[in-house]
Short mmCIF file of C-alpha atoms and ligand atoms in Angstrom, two decimals:
data_model
loop_
_atom_site.label_atom_id
_atom_site.label_comp_id
_atom_site.label_asym_id
_atom_site.label_seq_id
_atom_site.Cartn_x
_atom_site.Cartn_y
_atom_site.Cartn_z
CA MET A 463 -7.98 17.12 0.44
CA ALA A 464 -8.97 15.86 3.84
CA PHE A 465 -10.11 12.44 4.74
CA LYS A 466 -13.52 13.92 5.66
CA GLN A 467 -14.09 14.83 2.01
CA LEU A 468 -13.93 11.13 1.12
CA GLU A 469 -17.12 10.61 3.12
CA ILE A 470 -15.53 8.35 5.65
CA ILE A 471 -17.76 7.53 8.57
CA GLU A 472 -17.12 8.89 12.00
CA PRO A 473 -15.62 5.83 13.90
CA ILE A 474 -13.08 5.42 11.09
CA LEU A 475 -12.24 9.06 10.80
CA LYS A 476 -11.65 9.18 14.49
CA ALA A 477 -9.20 6.26 14.33
CA ILE A 478 -7.39 7.83 11.30
CA THR A 479 -6.96 11.09 13.29
CA GLU A 480 -5.67 9.10 16.22
CA GLU A 481 -3.10 7.53 13.85
CA GLY A 482 -1.95 11.06 13.10
CA TYR A 483 -3.04 11.06 9.42
CA THR A 484 -4.51 14.25 8.10
CA THR A 485 -4.34 13.93 4.36
CA PRO A 486 -5.02 10.87 2.18
CA THR A 487 -2.18 9.69 0.00
CA PRO A 488 -2.84 9.79 -3.82
CA ILE A 489 -3.86 6.13 -3.93
CA GLN A 490 -6.17 6.57 -0.91
CA GLU A 491 -7.74 9.61 -2.52
CA GLN A 492 -8.42 7.71 -5.75
CA ALA A 493 -9.26 4.31 -4.46
CA ILE A 494 -11.38 4.88 -1.36
CA PRO A 495 -14.43 6.39 -3.26
CA LEU A 496 -14.24 3.71 -5.96
CA VAL A 497 -14.21 0.89 -3.38
CA LEU A 498 -17.15 2.50 -1.51
CA GLN A 499 -19.04 2.56 -4.80
CA ARG A 500 -18.48 -1.20 -4.80
CA LYS A 501 -16.39 -1.09 -8.02
CA ASP A 502 -13.74 -3.68 -8.79
CA LEU A 503 -10.38 -2.13 -8.67
CA LEU A 504 -7.01 -2.62 -10.43
CA GLY A 505 -4.40 -0.81 -8.36
CA CYS A 506 -0.88 -0.36 -9.61
CA ALA A 507 1.00 0.56 -6.45
CA GLN A 508 3.63 -0.77 -4.18
CA THR A 509 4.31 -0.77 -0.47
CA GLY A 510 5.02 2.66 0.84
CA THR A 511 2.21 4.39 -1.10
CA GLY A 512 -0.38 3.96 1.67
CA LYS A 513 -2.13 1.24 -0.27
CA THR A 514 -3.00 -0.77 2.80
CA ALA A 515 -5.21 1.95 4.17
CA ALA A 516 -6.54 2.55 0.64
CA PHE A 517 -8.30 -0.78 0.86
CA ALA A 518 -8.63 -1.25 4.66
CA ILE A 519 -10.54 2.00 5.27
CA PRO A 520 -13.32 1.36 2.69
CA VAL A 521 -13.51 -2.30 3.57
CA LEU A 522 -14.10 -1.38 7.19
CA GLN A 523 -16.67 1.20 6.15
CA ILE A 524 -18.60 -1.31 3.92
CA LEU A 525 -18.73 -3.80 6.77
CA HIS A 526 -19.71 -1.23 9.38
CA GLU A 527 -22.61 -0.11 7.31
CA GLN A 528 -23.98 -3.67 7.17
CA LYS A 529 -24.33 -3.88 10.98
CA PRO A 530 -25.75 -6.01 12.45
CA MET A 531 -23.65 -8.37 10.33
CA ALA A 532 -24.36 -11.87 9.37
CA PRO A 533 -21.79 -14.40 10.59
CA GLY A 534 -18.97 -15.69 8.37
CA ILE A 535 -15.89 -14.39 6.66
CA LYS A 536 -16.99 -11.47 4.50
CA VAL A 537 -13.62 -10.14 3.35
CA LEU A 538 -10.50 -12.09 2.38
CA ILE A 539 -7.14 -10.37 1.96
CA LEU A 540 -4.50 -12.49 0.40
CA THR A 541 -0.92 -11.30 0.64
CA PRO A 542 2.43 -13.10 -0.07
CA THR A 543 4.38 -12.80 3.16
CA ARG A 544 3.86 -13.15 6.86
CA GLU A 545 5.34 -9.67 7.45
CA LEU A 546 2.85 -8.08 5.09
CA ALA A 547 0.00 -10.12 6.55
CA ILE A 548 0.90 -8.95 10.07
CA GLN A 549 1.18 -5.32 8.90
CA ILE A 550 -2.20 -5.48 7.22
CA ASN A 551 -3.75 -7.00 10.30
CA GLU A 552 -2.25 -4.15 12.42
CA SER A 553 -3.74 -1.65 9.98
CA PHE A 554 -7.22 -3.19 10.46
CA ALA A 555 -6.68 -3.07 14.24
CA ALA A 556 -5.68 0.62 13.99
CA TYR A 557 -8.33 1.96 11.54
CA GLY A 558 -11.07 -0.38 12.78
CA ARG A 559 -10.56 0.17 16.53
CA HIS A 560 -13.91 2.00 16.92
CA THR A 561 -15.88 -0.27 14.62
CA GLY A 562 -16.00 -3.61 16.47
CA ILE A 563 -15.24 -5.43 13.18
CA ARG A 564 -13.41 -8.65 13.84
CA HIS A 565 -10.30 -9.50 11.84
CA THR A 566 -7.61 -12.03 12.17
CA VAL A 567 -4.39 -13.06 10.43
CA ILE A 568 -3.20 -16.54 9.40
CA PHE A 569 0.22 -17.42 7.98
CA GLY A 570 2.50 -20.44 7.89
CA GLY A 571 5.59 -21.34 9.89
CA VAL A 572 3.88 -21.15 13.23
CA SER A 573 1.41 -23.39 15.13
CA GLN A 574 -2.09 -23.16 13.75
CA LEU A 575 -3.80 -23.48 17.08
CA GLN A 576 -4.04 -19.76 17.99
CA GLN A 577 -5.22 -19.07 14.37
CA THR A 578 -7.89 -21.81 14.39
CA ASN A 579 -9.12 -20.63 17.78
CA ALA A 580 -9.51 -17.11 16.43
CA LEU A 581 -11.35 -18.47 13.40
CA LYS A 582 -13.71 -20.47 15.64
CA ARG A 583 -14.62 -17.29 17.63
CA GLY A 584 -15.72 -15.74 14.35
CA VAL A 585 -14.08 -13.21 12.02
CA ASP A 586 -15.44 -10.69 9.49
CA VAL A 587 -12.04 -9.99 7.78
CA LEU A 588 -9.47 -12.69 7.21
CA ILE A 589 -5.92 -11.72 6.20
CA ALA A 590 -3.92 -14.70 4.93
CA THR A 591 -0.93 -15.98 3.08
CA PRO A 592 -1.92 -18.51 0.40
CA GLY A 593 -0.31 -21.72 1.84
CA ARG A 594 -1.80 -21.54 5.25
CA LEU A 595 -5.15 -20.47 3.90
CA LEU A 596 -5.39 -23.49 1.69
CA ASP A 597 -4.24 -25.72 4.44
CA LEU A 598 -6.85 -24.51 6.91
CA MET A 599 -9.51 -24.58 4.22
CA ASN A 600 -8.66 -28.18 3.50
CA GLN A 601 -8.91 -28.92 7.24
CA GLY A 602 -12.38 -27.38 7.24
CA PHE A 603 -11.60 -24.45 9.52
CA ILE A 604 -12.41 -21.84 6.87
CA SER A 605 -15.43 -21.46 4.55
CA LEU A 606 -15.55 -18.60 2.05
CA ARG A 607 -19.25 -19.11 1.35
CA SER A 608 -20.24 -15.67 2.82
CA LEU A 609 -17.45 -13.82 1.09
CA GLN A 610 -18.39 -10.45 -0.42
CA LEU A 611 -15.07 -8.88 -1.05
CA PHE A 612 -11.70 -10.24 -2.06
CA VAL A 613 -8.40 -8.28 -1.98
CA LEU A 614 -5.37 -9.74 -3.81
CA ASP A 615 -2.33 -7.80 -2.52
CA GLU A 616 1.09 -7.74 -4.27
CA ALA A 617 0.00 -10.05 -7.09
CA ASP A 618 3.26 -9.73 -8.93
CA ARG A 619 5.15 -10.91 -5.84
CA MET A 620 2.82 -13.92 -5.59
CA LEU A 621 4.11 -14.79 -9.08
CA ASP A 622 7.77 -14.09 -8.19
CA MET A 623 7.58 -16.23 -5.17
CA GLY A 624 5.92 -19.19 -6.89
CA PHE A 625 2.58 -18.77 -5.10
CA ILE A 626 0.53 -18.12 -8.25
CA HIS A 627 -0.90 -21.69 -8.35
CA ASP A 628 -1.92 -21.46 -4.76
CA VAL A 629 -3.60 -18.10 -5.47
CA LYS A 630 -5.44 -19.65 -8.45
CA ARG A 631 -6.58 -22.51 -6.31
CA VAL A 632 -7.96 -20.02 -3.71
CA ILE A 633 -9.71 -18.15 -6.48
CA THR A 634 -11.64 -21.23 -7.49
CA LYS A 635 -13.17 -21.37 -4.03
CA LEU A 636 -14.49 -17.80 -4.05
CA PRO A 637 -18.17 -17.04 -4.71
CA PRO A 638 -18.41 -15.65 -8.24
CA LYS A 639 -20.54 -12.74 -7.13
CA ARG A 640 -18.18 -10.54 -5.13
CA GLN A 641 -16.18 -7.31 -5.31
CA THR A 642 -12.46 -7.73 -6.12
CA LEU A 643 -9.57 -5.41 -5.45
CA PHE A 644 -6.36 -6.32 -7.20
CA PHE A 645 -3.03 -4.70 -6.30
CA SER A 646 0.33 -5.17 -8.02
CA ALA A 647 3.39 -2.98 -8.37
CA THR A 648 4.16 -4.27 -11.87
CA MET A 649 1.97 -5.79 -14.55
CA PRO A 650 3.84 -8.63 -16.27
CA PRO A 651 1.71 -10.46 -18.85
CA GLU A 652 0.77 -13.32 -16.48
CA ILE A 653 -0.50 -10.91 -13.89
CA GLN A 654 -2.45 -8.92 -16.43
CA LYS A 655 -4.08 -12.16 -17.48
CA LEU A 656 -5.00 -13.00 -13.93
CA ALA A 657 -6.39 -9.46 -13.43
CA ASN A 658 -8.49 -9.80 -16.53
CA ALA A 659 -9.89 -13.10 -15.28
CA LEU A 660 -10.63 -11.82 -11.78
CA LEU A 661 -12.01 -8.36 -12.32
CA THR A 662 -15.26 -7.16 -13.77
CA ASP A 663 -15.10 -3.71 -15.50
CA PRO A 664 -12.54 -2.52 -13.01
CA ALA A 665 -11.55 1.05 -12.20
CA LYS A 666 -7.87 1.56 -12.67
CA VAL A 667 -5.74 3.40 -10.11
CA GLU A 668 -2.08 3.92 -10.64
CA VAL A 669 0.52 5.58 -8.45
CA THR A 670 4.22 5.64 -8.65
CA PRO A 671 5.81 6.70 -5.38
CA PRO A 672 8.24 9.40 -6.31
CA SER A 673 10.88 7.97 -3.98
CA THR A 674 10.97 4.59 -5.71
CA THR A 675 11.47 5.90 -9.20
CA VAL A 676 14.46 3.92 -10.44
CA GLU A 677 16.16 6.93 -11.91
CA LYS A 678 16.34 8.74 -8.58
CA ILE A 679 18.49 6.07 -6.99
CA GLN A 680 22.21 6.16 -7.41
CA GLN A 681 23.05 2.79 -8.83
CA SER A 682 26.34 1.14 -9.46
CA LEU A 683 27.57 -2.24 -10.70
CA TYR A 684 30.60 -4.28 -9.79
CA TYR A 685 31.80 -7.22 -11.83
CA VAL A 686 33.18 -9.72 -9.35
CA SER A 687 33.61 -13.47 -9.21
CA LYS A 688 31.11 -15.43 -7.00
CA GLN A 689 33.95 -16.35 -4.58
CA GLU A 690 35.07 -12.77 -4.13
CA LYS A 691 31.70 -11.23 -3.46
CA PRO A 692 32.08 -11.46 0.36
CA GLY A 693 35.40 -9.82 0.21
CA LEU A 694 34.12 -6.96 -1.97
CA LEU A 695 31.16 -6.47 0.33
CA LEU A 696 33.28 -6.22 3.42
CA HIS A 697 35.68 -3.85 1.48
CA LEU A 698 32.77 -1.51 0.62
CA LEU A 699 31.37 -1.65 4.16
CA LYS A 700 34.68 -0.22 5.44
CA ASP A 701 33.10 3.09 4.44
CA PRO A 702 31.80 4.48 7.74
CA ALA A 703 29.22 6.55 5.80
CA ILE A 704 27.34 3.31 5.27
CA SER A 705 25.57 3.23 8.60
CA THR A 706 22.95 0.67 7.69
CA ALA A 707 22.56 -1.55 4.73
CA LEU A 708 20.09 -4.08 3.41
CA VAL A 709 21.84 -6.93 1.54
CA PHE A 710 19.89 -9.13 -0.78
CA THR A 711 20.95 -12.74 -1.50
CA ARG A 712 19.30 -15.14 -3.83
CA THR A 713 19.04 -18.00 -1.31
CA LYS A 714 18.50 -18.60 2.39
CA HIS A 715 21.74 -20.56 2.51
CA GLY A 716 23.51 -17.54 0.87
CA ALA A 717 22.07 -15.21 3.46
CA ASN A 718 23.29 -17.39 6.34
CA LYS A 719 26.70 -17.58 4.71
CA VAL A 720 27.02 -13.81 4.51
CA VAL A 721 25.99 -13.40 8.11
CA LYS A 722 28.75 -15.87 9.13
CA ILE A 723 31.29 -13.85 7.19
CA PHE A 724 30.09 -10.67 8.81
CA ASP A 725 30.31 -12.28 12.28
CA ARG A 726 33.94 -13.18 11.67
CA ALA A 727 34.68 -9.66 10.43
CA GLY A 728 32.92 -8.00 13.37
CA VAL A 729 30.09 -6.48 11.38
CA SER A 730 26.82 -6.78 13.29
CA SER A 731 24.23 -8.41 11.09
CA ALA A 732 21.32 -10.87 11.02
CA ALA A 733 19.58 -12.76 8.32
CA ILE A 734 15.85 -12.86 7.67
CA HIS A 735 14.43 -15.61 5.43
CA GLY A 736 11.73 -18.18 5.33
CA ASN A 737 13.57 -20.69 7.49
CA LYS A 738 13.85 -18.29 10.37
CA SER A 739 11.03 -18.38 13.00
CA GLN A 740 8.65 -15.52 13.04
CA THR A 741 10.08 -14.35 16.34
CA ALA A 742 13.66 -14.37 15.06
CA ARG A 743 12.61 -12.42 11.96
CA GLN A 744 10.74 -9.81 14.00
CA LYS A 745 13.72 -9.47 16.39
CA ALA A 746 16.18 -9.07 13.53
CA LEU A 747 14.01 -6.41 11.99
CA SER A 748 13.53 -4.46 15.12
CA ASP A 749 17.25 -4.69 16.04
CA PHE A 750 17.98 -3.38 12.55
CA LYS A 751 15.41 -0.59 12.84
CA ASN A 752 16.72 0.65 16.13
CA GLY A 753 20.31 0.53 15.08
CA LYS A 754 21.55 -2.52 17.00
CA LEU A 755 22.43 -4.15 13.68
CA ARG A 756 24.30 -2.48 10.85
CA VAL A 757 23.35 -4.97 8.19
CA LEU A 758 20.22 -6.98 7.44
CA VAL A 759 20.74 -9.81 5.07
CA ALA A 760 17.52 -10.86 3.36
CA THR A 761 16.04 -13.01 0.65
CA ASP A 762 13.37 -11.34 -1.53
CA ILE A 763 10.58 -13.35 0.04
CA ALA A 764 11.48 -12.26 3.57
CA ALA A 765 12.22 -8.69 2.65
CA ARG A 766 8.89 -8.07 0.96
CA GLY A 767 6.73 -5.82 2.98
CA ILE A 768 9.46 -4.70 5.38
CA ASP A 769 8.86 -1.03 6.02
CA ILE A 770 12.16 0.59 6.95
CA ASP A 771 12.44 4.29 6.96
CA GLU A 772 15.58 6.13 5.88
CA LEU A 773 17.38 3.09 4.40
CA ALA A 774 20.29 4.63 2.47
CA HIS A 775 22.04 1.56 1.05
CA VAL A 776 20.83 -1.58 -0.74
CA PHE A 777 23.36 -4.20 -1.87
CA ASN A 778 22.43 -6.78 -4.39
CA PHE A 779 24.91 -9.41 -3.37
CA ASP A 780 23.23 -11.61 -5.97
CA LEU A 781 21.22 -10.38 -8.84
CA PRO A 782 17.58 -11.40 -8.81
CA ASP A 783 16.22 -13.86 -11.42
CA VAL A 784 13.13 -11.68 -12.06
CA PRO A 785 14.11 -8.26 -13.31
CA GLU A 786 11.18 -6.50 -11.64
CA THR A 787 12.58 -7.65 -8.33
CA TYR A 788 15.58 -5.38 -8.92
CA VAL A 789 13.28 -2.46 -9.04
CA HIS A 790 11.48 -3.61 -5.89
CA ARG A 791 14.77 -4.12 -4.02
CA ILE A 792 16.33 -0.81 -4.84
CA GLY A 793 13.00 0.89 -4.21
CA ARG A 794 13.54 0.17 -0.58
CA THR A 795 16.17 2.93 -0.49
CA GLY A 796 15.69 6.57 -1.30
CA ARG A 797 12.22 6.78 0.22
CA ALA A 798 10.45 9.95 1.17
CA GLY A 799 12.77 12.02 -0.95
CA ASN A 800 15.89 10.81 0.72
CA ALA A 801 18.91 9.93 -1.42
CA GLY A 802 19.39 6.23 -1.97
CA THR A 803 22.23 4.09 -3.16
CA ALA A 804 21.96 0.65 -4.72
CA ILE A 805 25.13 -1.37 -5.34
CA SER A 806 24.90 -4.51 -7.37
CA PHE A 807 27.42 -7.33 -7.74
CA CYS A 808 27.42 -9.37 -10.92
CA SER A 809 29.41 -12.55 -11.40
CA GLY A 810 30.05 -14.32 -14.71
CA GLU A 811 27.02 -16.57 -14.15
CA GLU A 812 24.66 -13.63 -13.75
CA ARG A 813 25.03 -12.06 -17.16
CA THR A 814 21.61 -13.04 -18.32
CA GLU A 815 20.02 -11.56 -15.11
CA LEU A 816 21.89 -8.31 -15.69
CA LYS A 817 20.86 -8.14 -19.31
CA ASP A 818 17.17 -8.60 -18.31
CA ILE A 819 17.41 -5.92 -15.57
CA GLN A 820 19.06 -3.40 -17.88
CA LYS A 821 16.46 -4.07 -20.51
CA LEU A 822 13.70 -3.44 -17.96
CA ILE A 823 15.12 -0.22 -16.56
CA GLY A 824 16.19 0.96 -20.00
CA PHE A 825 19.80 1.87 -19.19
CA SER A 826 23.12 0.30 -18.28
CA ILE A 827 23.86 0.45 -14.56
CA PRO A 828 26.98 2.63 -14.08
CA LEU A 829 29.94 0.31 -13.75
CA VAL A 830 32.69 0.65 -11.19
CA GLU A 831 35.75 -0.37 -13.14
CA GLU A 832 38.36 -0.11 -10.51
CA HIS A 833 38.09 -2.07 -7.30
CA PRO A 834 40.42 -4.61 -5.55
CA PHE A 835 38.53 -7.71 -6.91
CA THR A 836 38.59 -7.12 -10.62
CA ALA A 837 41.20 -9.83 -11.44
CA ASN A 838 38.79 -12.80 -11.42
CA ALA A 839 35.63 -11.00 -12.37
CA ASP A 840 35.27 -12.72 -15.75
CA VAL A 841 32.28 -10.78 -17.05
CA THR A 842 31.83 -9.48 -20.50
CA THR A 843 30.30 -6.04 -20.23
CA VAL A 844 26.57 -6.30 -20.64
CA GLN A 845 25.05 -3.28 -22.31
CA ALA A 846 21.38 -2.29 -22.09
CA PRO A 847 19.75 -2.70 -25.53
CA VAL A 848 18.31 0.81 -25.33
CA GLN A 849 20.43 3.50 -23.86
CA ARG A 850 18.03 5.63 -21.93
CA PRO A 851 20.05 7.87 -19.62
CA PRO A 852 18.68 8.28 -16.12
CA GLN A 853 16.34 11.20 -16.09
CA HIS A 854 17.65 12.77 -12.87
CA SER A 855 20.72 14.74 -12.07
CA PHE A 856 22.90 11.66 -11.44
CA LYS A 857 25.89 12.16 -13.69
CA ARG A 858 27.57 8.87 -14.17
CA GLY A 859 31.02 8.70 -12.83
CA ARG A 860 30.89 11.85 -10.76
CA ASN A 861 27.98 11.71 -8.42
CA PHE A 862 29.67 9.81 -5.65
CA ARG A 863 32.70 12.00 -5.58
CA THR A 864 30.68 15.19 -5.37
CA ASN A 865 28.71 13.67 -2.61
CA LYS A 866 31.52 12.69 -0.23
CA SER A 867 29.99 14.16 2.86
CA ARG A 868 27.20 11.58 2.80
CA THR A 869 28.71 8.54 1.26
CA GLY A 870 32.44 9.00 1.47
CA ASN A 871 34.36 8.07 -1.67
CA HIS A 872 33.72 4.37 -1.29
CA ASN A 873 37.36 3.55 -0.89
CA GLY A 874 38.49 5.31 -3.91
CA ARG A 875 36.43 3.44 -6.48
CA LYS A 876 36.09 4.86 -9.85
CA TYR A 877 32.96 5.06 -11.91
CA SER A 878 32.45 4.95 -15.57
CA SER A 879 29.77 4.12 -17.95
CA GLN A 880 29.92 0.76 -19.56
CA ARG A 881 31.50 0.24 -22.84
CA SER A 882 30.99 -2.62 -25.17
CA GLY A 883 33.54 -5.32 -25.47
CA SER A 884 35.28 -7.74 -23.05
CA ARG A 885 36.94 -6.99 -19.89
P1 LIG B 1105 1.64 1.07 2.97
O1 LIG B 1105 1.87 1.51 1.54
O2 LIG B 1105 0.23 0.63 3.13
O3 LIG B 1105 2.60 0.02 3.44
O4 LIG B 1105 1.86 2.32 3.85
C1 LIG B 1105 3.08 2.99 4.04
C2 LIG B 1105 3.12 3.77 5.35
O5 LIG B 1105 2.42 4.96 5.28
C3 LIG B 1105 2.62 3.06 6.56
O6 LIG B 1105 3.58 3.17 7.55
C4 LIG B 1105 1.38 3.81 7.00
O7 LIG B 1105 1.18 3.78 8.35
C5 LIG B 1105 1.60 5.17 6.41
N1 LIG B 1105 0.37 5.86 5.95
C6 LIG B 1105 -0.69 5.34 5.24
N2 LIG B 1105 -1.61 6.28 4.90
C7 LIG B 1105 -1.11 7.47 5.43
C8 LIG B 1105 -1.60 8.79 5.40
N3 LIG B 1105 -2.73 9.17 4.82
N4 LIG B 1105 -0.87 9.75 6.00
C9 LIG B 1105 0.31 9.42 6.56
N5 LIG B 1105 0.84 8.21 6.57
C10 LIG B 1105 0.13 7.23 6.05
#
């Protein structure tokens, strides 16, 4: 199918062609006609599926067809992070470059002056993170009276990141008569409830990017004490086959600590998290993307929305509190059909998190039993309640060794499936 068959108007088609896109992605193919029919939409999709264009293209088209447009914000896009907000704004700039539709982005952590100046000049599409939006609404810079269309992006992340109350507060300010597009990668009960409250007779669109299917990613688990996690990480990074890695920590403080340890060990790294300035985060990301940095250490909040191609290794230095976050994290590797490896550390305090993750993914993460830091590990083996073996060709215990050319043998570690009982 070509974009033309989706009845996209000429100025947008031209921009899409200039972007080098020829074929719509599955979510675009499904969602664009529904949005153009002015249906409410429930989209189950995550970053990497082309979901931004799936809503940006029809939104631009709807507005373009209303020309000459009345003043006021007509479309609000709410997204959890600055990085995502910036990326969405860039997409509107790209796909809308021949439409003259005005869009701007607002997010916290930077001065509001530039943002309020842009708002004063007038915008048709506003892309926002929840905190700054409420702030500027309270200051009287933003009115949503003219709103026709509301997009809630990454709803489950809003929940994970504690933004759900801000989102609900924003929703109370929206005109009841509007079109709503709701996107979420997962549908935990609270998100389902929010979707039910927000949407009227929605069309449902669901895509699972093949590259982020959990089963396709080589996963391994190390039991290790909290104190020895840095040592184990450095030990594993001795493997030259790990050219780049994304390391997830639970806290900003933890991310900084890991970077300090890397500095001392001569491993080039940088941290991205909410306390870093926007400039510092963008610089770290571009240094990582163009190979100046080997390791990027991130908290979940900061990492959300980062689009890095060909990321082969993800380390869970700490296990996430929310089990779905594990799936999001490891889904950053193994994209576009590439092989991906996700290595998780679990200390004695993280047993509950591990149990929840294994329950969600339906199998026990293959355990590496032999490594230099087992002595103080103090973890009773946590077994998934349902043993659903990974559905791909990954044979526990052997995959890494048969795959030496790409990953090396990870310093001689030995894999095994988990057994019940204490270690
Ligand atoms: P998203 O899921 O919106 O973050 O998009 C993921 C990536 O796919 C972005 O880098 C887009 O530029 C790219 N993309 C989106 N739609 C298409 C398309 N139809 N063809 C090729 N690339 C696309």
